[in-house]
Amino acid sequence: KNEVEQSPQNLTAQEGEFITINCSYSVGISALHWLQQHPGGGIVSLFMLSSGKKKHGRLIATINIQEKHSSLHITASHPRDSAVYICAPGSYNTDKLIFGTGTRLQVFP
Amino acid sequence: EPEVTQTPSHQVTQMGQEVILRCVPISNHLYFYWYRQILGQKVEFLVSFYNNEISEKSEIFDDQFSVERPDGSNFTLKIRSTKLEDSAMYFCASSEAGTGSSYEQYFGPGTRLTVT
């Protein structure tokens, strides 16, 4: 069983739609990271959270530590949001992030 | 805004050759990392480095790999004798302090290594 499961693997949306990407993990974590990987390959950190909810612009990330589940939401999606979104938990007393396989999002005008 | 830089952006090498991938982390960061991503696969942790020594490494990081911080700014990954399966995108990252996974990691743009 993978330590990190993301769903869906692929997602297409029309501009303006509300997007939800889910992440379940099996390890105990110190923090969970949401990352965005652009078509060119670059990786950008979106959020790091260990409890509750964080919001940045149109992006919202939530985490439920007891259920080992996190979600990333995008409100009013836009074609420029098209990218791969990666969930990466960081387990206790470790430096490494454990990467999920990512969710490929395409937003069409 | 400070950023992590990596050179070269693309490196082509022959099997058996040594390669050095270079990274300049953000200047006040103390933890440094290398990750790799084989085409079509997920990103994998290779190694973390703190206080001039390896703090953690994965099973992938065998004797063919080494890391070094030769001066106050560069952080390098050396692959001694490249194999075809080393072809991947290699990402450098850095974070401020503490146990790395509890701090935001900033990623460089990556070096695409192609071994022929």
PDB file of C-alpha atoms in Angstrom:
ATOM      1  CA  LYS A   1       0.000   0.000   0.000  1.00  0.00           C
ATOM      2  CA  ASN A   2       1.321   3.446  -0.903  1.00  0.00           C
ATOM      3  CA  GLU A   3       2.060   5.758   1.993  1.00  0.00           C
ATOM      4  CA  VAL A   4       0.346   8.612   0.132  1.00  0.00           C
ATOM      5  CA  GLU A   5      -2.747   8.293  -2.038  1.00  0.00           C
ATOM      6  CA  GLN A   6      -4.129  11.160  -4.069  1.00  0.00           C
ATOM      7  CA  SER A   7      -7.422  11.375  -5.894  1.00  0.00           C
ATOM      8  CA  PRO A   8      -8.334  11.939  -8.555  1.00  0.00           C
ATOM      9  CA  GLN A   9      -5.247  11.219 -10.645  1.00  0.00           C
ATOM     10  CA  ASN A  10      -6.548  13.387 -13.465  1.00  0.00           C
ATOM     11  CA  LEU A  11      -9.070  16.178 -13.355  1.00  0.00           C
ATOM     12  CA  THR A  12     -10.504  18.398 -16.052  1.00  0.00           C
ATOM     13  CA  ALA A  13     -12.642  21.422 -15.309  1.00  0.00           C
ATOM     14  CA  GLN A  14     -14.232  24.397 -16.962  1.00  0.00           C
ATOM     15  CA  GLU A  15     -13.008  27.818 -15.998  1.00  0.00           C
ATOM     16  CA  GLY A  16     -14.799  29.006 -12.880  1.00  0.00           C
ATOM     17  CA  GLU A  17     -15.444  25.585 -11.389  1.00  0.00           C
ATOM     18  CA  PHE A  18     -14.648  24.689  -7.796  1.00  0.00           C
ATOM     19  CA  ILE A  19     -11.900  22.056  -7.616  1.00  0.00           C
ATOM     20  CA  THR A  20     -11.151  19.578  -4.844  1.00  0.00           C
ATOM     21  CA  ILE A  21      -8.111  17.312  -4.684  1.00  0.00           C
ATOM     22  CA  ASN A  22      -7.855  14.739  -1.921  1.00  0.00           C
ATOM     23  CA  CYS A  23      -4.884  13.210  -0.156  1.00  0.00           C
ATOM     24  CA  SER A  24      -4.799  10.312   2.293  1.00  0.00           C
ATOM     25  CA  TYR A  25      -1.648   9.202   4.033  1.00  0.00           C
ATOM     26  CA  SER A  26      -0.666   6.396   6.361  1.00  0.00           C
ATOM     27  CA  VAL A  27       2.360   7.841   8.185  1.00  0.00           C
ATOM     28  CA  GLY A  28       2.374   9.974  11.308  1.00  0.00           C
ATOM     29  CA  ILE A  29       3.272  13.451  10.192  1.00  0.00           C
ATOM     30  CA  SER A  30       4.836  16.628  11.485  1.00  0.00           C
ATOM     31  CA  ALA A  31       3.446  18.631   8.572  1.00  0.00           C
ATOM     32  CA  LEU A  32       1.835  18.099   5.198  1.00  0.00           C
ATOM     33  CA  HIS A  33       2.916  20.030   2.132  1.00  0.00           C
ATOM     34  CA  TRP A  34       0.938  20.835  -0.977  1.00  0.00           C
ATOM     35  CA  LEU A  35       3.082  21.557  -4.013  1.00  0.00           C
ATOM     36  CA  GLN A  36       2.395  22.624  -7.557  1.00  0.00           C
ATOM     37  CA  GLN A  37       4.444  21.287 -10.462  1.00  0.00           C
ATOM     38  CA  HIS A  38       4.264  23.308 -13.647  1.00  0.00           C
ATOM     39  CA  PRO A  39       4.304  21.748 -17.116  1.00  0.00           C
ATOM     40  CA  GLY A  40       7.973  22.768 -17.435  1.00  0.00           C
ATOM     41  CA  GLY A  41       8.794  20.714 -14.330  1.00  0.00           C
ATOM     42  CA  GLY A  42       9.362  23.407 -11.706  1.00  0.00           C
ATOM     43  CA  ILE A  43       7.971  22.775  -8.216  1.00  0.00           C
ATOM     44  CA  VAL A  44       6.418  25.500  -6.087  1.00  0.00           C
ATOM     45  CA  SER A  45       5.373  25.136  -2.468  1.00  0.00           C
ATOM     46  CA  LEU A  46       1.735  26.142  -1.973  1.00  0.00           C
ATOM     47  CA  PHE A  47       1.022  25.257   1.645  1.00  0.00           C
ATOM     48  CA  MET A  48       2.521  23.620   4.660  1.00  0.00           C
ATOM     49  CA  LEU A  49       0.043  22.721   7.371  1.00  0.00           C
ATOM     50  CA  SER A  50      -0.118  20.593  10.467  1.00  0.00           C
ATOM     51  CA  SER A  51      -3.691  21.333  11.545  1.00  0.00           C
ATOM     52  CA  GLY A  52      -6.885  23.050  10.497  1.00  0.00           C
ATOM     53  CA  LYS A  53      -7.068  25.169   7.390  1.00  0.00           C
ATOM     54  CA  LYS A  54      -4.992  27.656   5.423  1.00  0.00           C
ATOM     55  CA  LYS A  55      -6.048  30.009   2.663  1.00  0.00           C
ATOM     56  CA  HIS A  56      -4.009  31.831   0.070  1.00  0.00           C
ATOM     57  CA  GLY A  57      -5.920  33.687  -2.583  1.00  0.00           C
ATOM     58  CA  ARG A  58      -8.189  31.196  -4.365  1.00  0.00           C
ATOM     59  CA  LEU A  59      -6.461  28.213  -2.788  1.00  0.00           C
ATOM     60  CA  ILE A  60      -7.585  26.577   0.440  1.00  0.00           C
ATOM     61  CA  ALA A  61      -5.934  23.613   2.144  1.00  0.00           C
ATOM     62  CA  THR A  62      -7.437  21.619   4.990  1.00  0.00           C
ATOM     63  CA  ILE A  63      -6.151  18.755   7.060  1.00  0.00           C
ATOM     64  CA  ASN A  64      -7.734  16.271   9.456  1.00  0.00           C
ATOM     65  CA  ILE A  65      -4.905  14.736  11.455  1.00  0.00           C
ATOM     66  CA  GLN A  66      -7.085  12.090  13.110  1.00  0.00           C
ATOM     67  CA  GLU A  67      -8.365  10.839   9.761  1.00  0.00           C
ATOM     68  CA  LYS A  68      -4.985  11.312   8.027  1.00  0.00           C
ATOM     69  CA  HIS A  69      -6.614  13.211   5.219  1.00  0.00           C
ATOM     70  CA  SER A  70      -6.025  16.541   3.538  1.00  0.00           C
ATOM     71  CA  SER A  71      -7.785  18.408   0.760  1.00  0.00           C
ATOM     72  CA  LEU A  72      -6.760  21.173  -1.582  1.00  0.00           C
ATOM     73  CA  HIS A  73      -9.516  23.357  -2.971  1.00  0.00           C
ATOM     74  CA  ILE A  74      -9.340  25.856  -5.795  1.00  0.00           C
ATOM     75  CA  THR A  75     -12.176  28.341  -6.057  1.00  0.00           C
ATOM     76  CA  ALA A  76     -13.057  29.989  -9.366  1.00  0.00           C
ATOM     77  CA  SER A  77     -10.558  27.877 -11.295  1.00  0.00           C
ATOM     78  CA  HIS A  78      -8.651  29.440 -14.175  1.00  0.00           C
ATOM     79  CA  PRO A  79      -6.664  27.949 -17.072  1.00  0.00           C
ATOM     80  CA  ARG A  80      -3.454  29.159 -15.424  1.00  0.00           C
ATOM     81  CA  ASP A  81      -4.207  26.750 -12.547  1.00  0.00           C
ATOM     82  CA  SER A  82      -3.482  23.869 -14.930  1.00  0.00           C
ATOM     83  CA  ALA A  83      -0.623  21.933 -13.356  1.00  0.00           C
ATOM     84  CA  VAL A  84       0.124  18.832 -11.317  1.00  0.00           C
ATOM     85  CA  TYR A  85      -0.754  19.201  -7.631  1.00  0.00           C
ATOM     86  CA  ILE A  86       1.243  17.071  -5.249  1.00  0.00           C
ATOM     87  CA  CYS A  87       0.571  16.131  -1.661  1.00  0.00           C
ATOM     88  CA  ALA A  88       3.748  15.478   0.347  1.00  0.00           C
ATOM     89  CA  PRO A  89       3.565  14.548   3.995  1.00  0.00           C
ATOM     90  CA  GLY A  90       6.632  14.903   6.171  1.00  0.00           C
ATOM     91  CA  SER A  91       6.801  12.259   8.871  1.00  0.00           C
ATOM     92  CA  TYR A  92       8.040  12.758  12.426  1.00  0.00           C
ATOM     93  CA  ASN A  93      11.750  13.247  13.038  1.00  0.00           C
ATOM     94  CA  THR A  94      12.652  13.123   9.387  1.00  0.00           C
ATOM     95  CA  ASP A  95      13.790  15.625   6.842  1.00  0.00           C
ATOM     96  CA  LYS A  96      12.269  14.039   3.823  1.00  0.00           C
ATOM     97  CA  LEU A  97       8.962  14.647   2.151  1.00  0.00           C
ATOM     98  CA  ILE A  98       7.049  11.621   0.909  1.00  0.00           C
ATOM     99  CA  PHE A  99       5.538  12.579  -2.415  1.00  0.00           C
ATOM    100  CA  GLY A 100       2.208  11.455  -3.765  1.00  0.00           C
ATOM    101  CA  THR A 101       1.848  10.678  -7.451  1.00  0.00           C
ATOM    102  CA  GLY A 102       0.106  13.967  -8.042  1.00  0.00           C
ATOM    103  CA  THR A 103      -3.191  15.094  -9.541  1.00  0.00           C
ATOM    104  CA  ARG A 104      -3.007  16.460 -13.054  1.00  0.00           C
ATOM    105  CA  LEU A 105      -5.456  19.346 -13.381  1.00  0.00           C
ATOM    106  CA  GLN A 106      -6.491  20.882 -16.682  1.00  0.00           C
ATOM    107  CA  VAL A 107      -8.796  23.885 -16.653  1.00  0.00           C
ATOM    108  CA  PHE A 108     -10.357  24.841 -19.963  1.00  0.00           C
ATOM    109  CA  PRO A 109     -11.658  28.299 -20.846  1.00  0.00           C
TER     110      PRO A 109
ATOM    111  CA  GLU B   1      12.355  37.238  -3.805  1.00  0.00           C
ATOM    112  CA  PRO B   2      15.158  34.796  -2.916  1.00  0.00           C
ATOM    113  CA  GLU B   3      15.192  31.592  -4.917  1.00  0.00           C
ATOM    114  CA  VAL B   4      17.075  28.352  -5.279  1.00  0.00           C
ATOM    115  CA  THR B   5      19.061  28.123  -8.499  1.00  0.00           C
ATOM    116  CA  GLN B   6      20.436  25.059 -10.250  1.00  0.00           C
ATOM    117  CA  THR B   7      22.959  24.551 -13.028  1.00  0.00           C
ATOM    118  CA  PRO B   8      22.996  23.241 -15.623  1.00  0.00           C
ATOM    119  CA  SER B   9      19.364  23.094 -16.675  1.00  0.00           C
ATOM    120  CA  HIS B  10      20.098  20.088 -18.866  1.00  0.00           C
ATOM    121  CA  GLN B  11      23.059  17.727 -18.786  1.00  0.00           C
ATOM    122  CA  VAL B  12      23.696  14.952 -21.265  1.00  0.00           C
ATOM    123  CA  THR B  13      26.354  12.414 -20.367  1.00  0.00           C
ATOM    124  CA  GLN B  14      27.522   8.986 -21.405  1.00  0.00           C
ATOM    125  CA  MET B  15      27.058   5.957 -19.224  1.00  0.00           C
ATOM    126  CA  GLY B  16      29.957   5.534 -16.820  1.00  0.00           C
ATOM    127  CA  GLN B  17      30.860   9.218 -16.734  1.00  0.00           C
ATOM    128  CA  GLU B  18      30.861  11.347 -13.609  1.00  0.00           C
ATOM    129  CA  VAL B  19      28.470  14.268 -13.341  1.00  0.00           C
ATOM    130  CA  ILE B  20      28.195  17.088 -10.858  1.00  0.00           C
ATOM    131  CA  LEU B  21      24.907  18.905 -10.456  1.00  0.00           C
ATOM    132  CA  ARG B  22      25.103  22.286  -8.806  1.00  0.00           C
ATOM    133  CA  CYS B  23      22.696  24.193  -6.622  1.00  0.00           C
ATOM    134  CA  VAL B  24      22.763  27.527  -4.856  1.00  0.00           C
ATOM    135  CA  PRO B  25      20.287  27.371  -1.941  1.00  0.00           C
ATOM    136  CA  ILE B  26      18.640  30.425  -0.421  1.00  0.00           C
ATOM    137  CA  SER B  27      21.334  32.225   1.530  1.00  0.00           C
ATOM    138  CA  ASN B  28      20.000  32.052   5.091  1.00  0.00           C
ATOM    139  CA  HIS B  29      18.749  28.469   4.788  1.00  0.00           C
ATOM    140  CA  LEU B  30      20.434  25.730   6.759  1.00  0.00           C
ATOM    141  CA  TYR B  31      18.907  22.501   5.408  1.00  0.00           C
ATOM    142  CA  PHE B  32      19.531  21.315   1.882  1.00  0.00           C
ATOM    143  CA  TYR B  33      17.995  18.458  -0.092  1.00  0.00           C
ATOM    144  CA  TRP B  34      18.223  16.590  -3.336  1.00  0.00           C
ATOM    145  CA  TYR B  35      15.205  14.899  -4.888  1.00  0.00           C
ATOM    146  CA  ARG B  36      14.826  13.202  -8.219  1.00  0.00           C
ATOM    147  CA  GLN B  37      11.932  12.530 -10.555  1.00  0.00           C
ATOM    148  CA  ILE B  38      12.176   9.879 -13.239  1.00  0.00           C
ATOM    149  CA  LEU B  39      10.033  10.805 -16.231  1.00  0.00           C
ATOM    150  CA  GLY B  40       6.395   9.971 -15.570  1.00  0.00           C
ATOM    151  CA  GLN B  41       7.011   8.991 -11.952  1.00  0.00           C
ATOM    152  CA  LYS B  42       6.675  10.706  -8.599  1.00  0.00           C
ATOM    153  CA  VAL B  43       9.337  12.777  -6.934  1.00  0.00           C
ATOM    154  CA  GLU B  44      11.661  10.771  -4.662  1.00  0.00           C
ATOM    155  CA  PHE B  45      13.828  11.922  -1.790  1.00  0.00           C
ATOM    156  CA  LEU B  46      17.559  11.307  -2.185  1.00  0.00           C
ATOM    157  CA  VAL B  47      19.377  13.047   0.649  1.00  0.00           C
ATOM    158  CA  SER B  48      19.244  15.849   3.180  1.00  0.00           C
ATOM    159  CA  PHE B  49      22.252  17.810   4.417  1.00  0.00           C
ATOM    160  CA  TYR B  50      22.696  19.934   7.525  1.00  0.00           C
ATOM    161  CA  ASN B  51      25.707  21.356   9.313  1.00  0.00           C
ATOM    162  CA  ASN B  52      28.064  20.030   6.654  1.00  0.00           C
ATOM    163  CA  GLU B  53      26.991  16.455   6.886  1.00  0.00           C
ATOM    164  CA  ILE B  54      24.319  14.130   5.562  1.00  0.00           C
ATOM    165  CA  SER B  55      21.408  14.042   7.991  1.00  0.00           C
ATOM    166  CA  GLU B  56      19.297  11.511   6.120  1.00  0.00           C
ATOM    167  CA  LYS B  57      19.515   9.514   2.909  1.00  0.00           C
ATOM    168  CA  SER B  58      17.288   7.139   0.997  1.00  0.00           C
ATOM    169  CA  GLU B  59      18.006   3.665  -0.345  1.00  0.00           C
ATOM    170  CA  ILE B  60      18.534   5.248  -3.765  1.00  0.00           C
ATOM    171  CA  PHE B  61      21.478   7.251  -2.443  1.00  0.00           C
ATOM    172  CA  ASP B  62      24.126   4.542  -2.697  1.00  0.00           C
ATOM    173  CA  ASP B  63      27.901   4.775  -2.941  1.00  0.00           C
ATOM    174  CA  GLN B  64      27.664   6.198  -6.442  1.00  0.00           C
ATOM    175  CA  PHE B  65      26.192   9.397  -5.034  1.00  0.00           C
ATOM    176  CA  SER B  66      27.815  12.047  -2.895  1.00  0.00           C
ATOM    177  CA  VAL B  67      26.951  15.560  -1.781  1.00  0.00           C
ATOM    178  CA  GLU B  68      29.134  18.441  -0.801  1.00  0.00           C
ATOM    179  CA  ARG B  69      28.939  22.043   0.228  1.00  0.00           C
ATOM    180  CA  PRO B  70      32.329  23.154  -1.084  1.00  0.00           C
ATOM    181  CA  ASP B  71      31.918  26.800  -0.116  1.00  0.00           C
ATOM    182  CA  GLY B  72      29.381  29.006   1.611  1.00  0.00           C
ATOM    183  CA  SER B  73      26.950  29.083  -1.266  1.00  0.00           C
ATOM    184  CA  ASN B  74      27.057  25.987  -3.468  1.00  0.00           C
ATOM    185  CA  PHE B  75      25.572  22.570  -2.759  1.00  0.00           C
ATOM    186  CA  THR B  76      26.502  19.809  -5.183  1.00  0.00           C
ATOM    187  CA  LEU B  77      25.341  16.314  -6.051  1.00  0.00           C
ATOM    188  CA  LYS B  78      27.923  14.057  -7.659  1.00  0.00           C
ATOM    189  CA  ILE B  79      27.143  10.826  -9.435  1.00  0.00           C
ATOM    190  CA  ARG B  80      30.390   8.928  -9.837  1.00  0.00           C
ATOM    191  CA  SER B  81      29.607   6.517 -12.648  1.00  0.00           C
ATOM    192  CA  THR B  82      26.284   7.251 -14.271  1.00  0.00           C
ATOM    193  CA  LYS B  83      23.873   4.532 -15.324  1.00  0.00           C
ATOM    194  CA  LEU B  84      21.007   4.731 -17.798  1.00  0.00           C
ATOM    195  CA  GLU B  85      18.566   4.563 -14.892  1.00  0.00           C
ATOM    196  CA  ASP B  86      20.026   7.754 -13.416  1.00  0.00           C
ATOM    197  CA  SER B  87      18.278   9.696 -16.178  1.00  0.00           C
ATOM    198  CA  ALA B  88      15.829  11.936 -14.350  1.00  0.00           C
ATOM    199  CA  MET B  89      15.074  15.480 -13.266  1.00  0.00           C
ATOM    200  CA  TYR B  90      17.062  16.337 -10.159  1.00  0.00           C
ATOM    201  CA  PHE B  91      15.676  18.975  -7.826  1.00  0.00           C
ATOM    202  CA  CYS B  92      17.569  20.800  -5.149  1.00  0.00           C
ATOM    203  CA  ALA B  93      15.628  22.317  -2.240  1.00  0.00           C
ATOM    204  CA  SER B  94      16.412  24.267   0.894  1.00  0.00           C
ATOM    205  CA  SER B  95      14.625  25.171   4.111  1.00  0.00           C
ATOM    206  CA  GLU B  96      15.284  27.497   6.992  1.00  0.00           C
ATOM    207  CA  ALA B  97      15.887  25.264   9.962  1.00  0.00           C
ATOM    208  CA  GLY B  98      14.644  22.548  12.242  1.00  0.00           C
ATOM    209  CA  THR B  99      13.491  19.109  11.234  1.00  0.00           C
ATOM    210  CA  GLY B 100      13.152  19.750   7.550  1.00  0.00           C
ATOM    211  CA  SER B 101       9.718  18.369   6.955  1.00  0.00           C
ATOM    212  CA  SER B 102       8.257  20.893   9.404  1.00  0.00           C
ATOM    213  CA  TYR B 103       9.571  23.807   7.412  1.00  0.00           C
ATOM    214  CA  GLU B 104       8.623  24.988   3.967  1.00  0.00           C
ATOM    215  CA  GLN B 105      11.010  23.665   1.353  1.00  0.00           C
ATOM    216  CA  TYR B 106      11.918  25.877  -1.571  1.00  0.00           C
ATOM    217  CA  PHE B 107      12.720  24.052  -4.786  1.00  0.00           C
ATOM    218  CA  GLY B 108      15.065  24.922  -7.588  1.00  0.00           C
ATOM    219  CA  PRO B 109      13.991  24.641 -11.241  1.00  0.00           C
ATOM    220  CA  GLY B 110      15.677  21.271 -11.644  1.00  0.00           C
ATOM    221  CA  THR B 111      18.450  19.777 -13.760  1.00  0.00           C
ATOM    222  CA  ARG B 112      17.391  17.284 -16.377  1.00  0.00           C
ATOM    223  CA  LEU B 113      20.053  14.567 -16.562  1.00  0.00           C
ATOM    224  CA  THR B 114      20.079  12.367 -19.633  1.00  0.00           C
ATOM    225  CA  VAL B 115      22.425   9.376 -19.605  1.00  0.00           C
ATOM    226  CA  THR B 116      23.049   7.792 -23.021  1.00  0.00           C
TER     227      THR B 116
END
